[in-house]
Coordinates of C-alpha atoms in Angstrom, one line a residue:
M1 CA 32.6 109.3 100.3
T2 CA 35.3 107.0 101.5
T3 CA 38.7 108.0 102.7
S4 CA 41.8 105.8 102.6
T5 CA 45.1 106.2 104.2
R6 CA 48.3 106.1 102.3
A7 CA 49.1 102.6 103.8
E8 CA 45.9 101.3 102.5
A9 CA 46.5 102.7 99.0
I10 CA 49.8 100.9 98.6
P11 CA 49.7 97.2 98.2
A12 CA 51.9 95.3 100.6
S13 CA 54.1 93.8 97.9
T14 CA 54.9 97.3 96.6
A15 CA 55.7 98.6 100.0
T16 CA 58.0 95.5 100.6
A17 CA 59.7 96.1 97.3
A18 CA 60.3 99.8 98.2
I19 CA 61.9 98.8 101.5
A20 CA 64.1 96.2 99.8
D21 CA 65.2 98.8 97.2
A22 CA 66.0 101.3 100.0
S23 CA 68.0 98.6 101.9
L24 CA 69.9 97.7 98.7
A25 CA 70.7 101.4 98.0
W26 CA 71.9 101.9 101.6
R27 CA 74.1 98.8 101.4
R28 CA 75.6 100.0 98.1
A29 CA 76.3 103.4 99.5
A30 CA 78.0 101.8 102.5
L31 CA 80.1 99.7 100.1
W32 CA 81.3 102.7 98.2
G33 CA 82.0 104.4 101.5
L34 CA 84.0 101.4 102.6
L35 CA 86.0 101.5 99.4
G36 CA 86.7 105.2 99.8
A37 CA 87.7 104.8 103.4
K38 CA 90.1 101.9 102.4
V39 CA 91.8 104.2 99.8
V40 CA 92.2 107.0 102.4
S41 CA 93.6 104.5 105.0
S42 CA 95.9 103.0 102.5
W43 CA 97.3 106.4 101.5
G44 CA 97.8 107.1 105.2
V45 CA 99.8 103.8 105.6
Q46 CA 102.0 104.6 102.6
W47 CA 102.6 108.1 103.9
D48 CA 103.3 106.7 107.4
I49 CA 106.0 104.4 106.0
Q50 CA 107.7 107.4 104.3
W51 CA 107.3 109.5 107.4
H52 CA 109.0 107.0 109.7
T53 CA 111.8 106.4 107.1
V54 CA 112.6 110.1 106.9
I55 CA 111.6 111.5 110.3
G56 CA 111.6 108.5 112.6
R57 CA 109.3 107.6 115.4
D58 CA 107.0 110.4 116.4
S59 CA 103.8 110.9 118.4
F60 CA 100.6 109.1 117.6
W61 CA 99.0 112.3 116.3
I62 CA 101.2 112.8 113.2
P63 CA 99.2 113.4 110.0
P64 CA 99.8 110.0 108.5
H65 CA 98.4 108.3 111.6
V66 CA 95.4 110.6 111.6
M67 CA 94.7 109.8 107.9
T68 CA 95.1 106.1 108.5
Y69 CA 92.9 105.9 111.5
A70 CA 90.3 108.2 110.1
G71 CA 89.8 105.7 107.3
V72 CA 89.7 102.9 109.9
V73 CA 87.0 104.7 112.0
V74 CA 84.9 105.3 108.9
M75 CA 85.2 101.6 108.0
V76 CA 84.2 100.5 111.5
M77 CA 81.2 102.8 111.5
L78 CA 80.0 101.7 108.1
S79 CA 80.5 98.0 108.4
F80 CA 79.1 97.7 111.9
G81 CA 76.4 100.3 111.0
V82 CA 75.1 98.1 108.2
L83 CA 75.1 95.1 110.4
A84 CA 73.3 97.0 113.2
G85 CA 70.7 98.3 110.7
M86 CA 70.0 94.9 109.3
T87 CA 69.8 93.4 112.8
L88 CA 67.4 96.1 114.1
R89 CA 65.3 96.3 111.0
P90 CA 64.2 92.9 109.8
S91 CA 62.4 94.4 106.8
W92 CA 65.9 95.3 105.4
R93 CA 67.0 91.7 105.3
G94 CA 67.0 89.8 102.1
D95 CA 67.5 86.1 101.3
D96 CA 71.3 86.4 101.7
V97 CA 71.3 87.3 105.4
V98 CA 73.3 85.3 108.0
R99 CA 73.6 85.8 111.7
V100 CA 77.1 85.9 113.3
L101 CA 77.4 86.7 117.1
G102 CA 73.8 88.0 117.1
L103 CA 74.3 90.4 114.2
A104 CA 72.3 89.9 111.0
G105 CA 73.8 90.9 107.7
T106 CA 75.3 89.7 104.4
R107 CA 78.4 87.6 104.4
G108 CA 80.3 90.5 102.8
F109 CA 79.5 93.0 105.5
H110 CA 80.3 90.4 108.2
L111 CA 83.7 89.8 106.5
A112 CA 84.3 93.6 106.3
A113 CA 83.4 94.0 110.0
G114 CA 85.5 91.1 111.1
G115 CA 88.5 92.3 109.1
I116 CA 88.3 95.9 110.4
A117 CA 87.8 94.6 113.9
L118 CA 91.1 92.6 113.6
T119 CA 92.8 95.8 112.4
V120 CA 91.6 97.7 115.4
L121 CA 92.7 94.9 117.7
A122 CA 96.1 94.8 116.0
A123 CA 96.9 98.5 116.6
P124 CA 98.0 98.0 120.3
I125 CA 100.1 95.0 119.3
D126 CA 101.8 97.1 116.6
D127 CA 102.5 99.8 119.1
L128 CA 104.0 97.2 121.5
W129 CA 106.1 95.9 118.6
H130 CA 107.5 99.3 118.0
R131 CA 108.3 99.9 121.6
L132 CA 110.1 96.6 121.9
F133 CA 111.9 96.4 118.6
G134 CA 112.0 99.9 117.1
I135 CA 110.8 101.1 113.7
D136 CA 110.0 98.1 111.5
V137 CA 110.6 100.1 108.3
T138 CA 114.3 100.1 109.1
L139 CA 114.4 96.4 110.0
W140 CA 113.5 95.3 106.5

């Protein structure tokens, strides 16, 4: 009577294919999450413009800012989360993986992470602009 473990019963190619499928499903879910967060953030920006036009400059914690930056936080977590996952788990990588600044991932997720990183870096510059020149909505 022989006993075999589950790892022995599954051929290596099948296990590799299952990992690749899981990685692809995870990346697709992250992509949909990025799109949803972008929609939420965009709605927040549009609401923020209307808020500043009607009410004027207010604190950082107004609802439009919370909505905008909640979307930004989700985008940061998803884009850098996928890159971290692909960097730490080489089995998740496919043929389309590139390394940028030590992070492994697809070109699309690198582009998303870079774009949202620029958005985060631009927030203090935007605040400085408002402090120096006022509300930009009224300047147009």
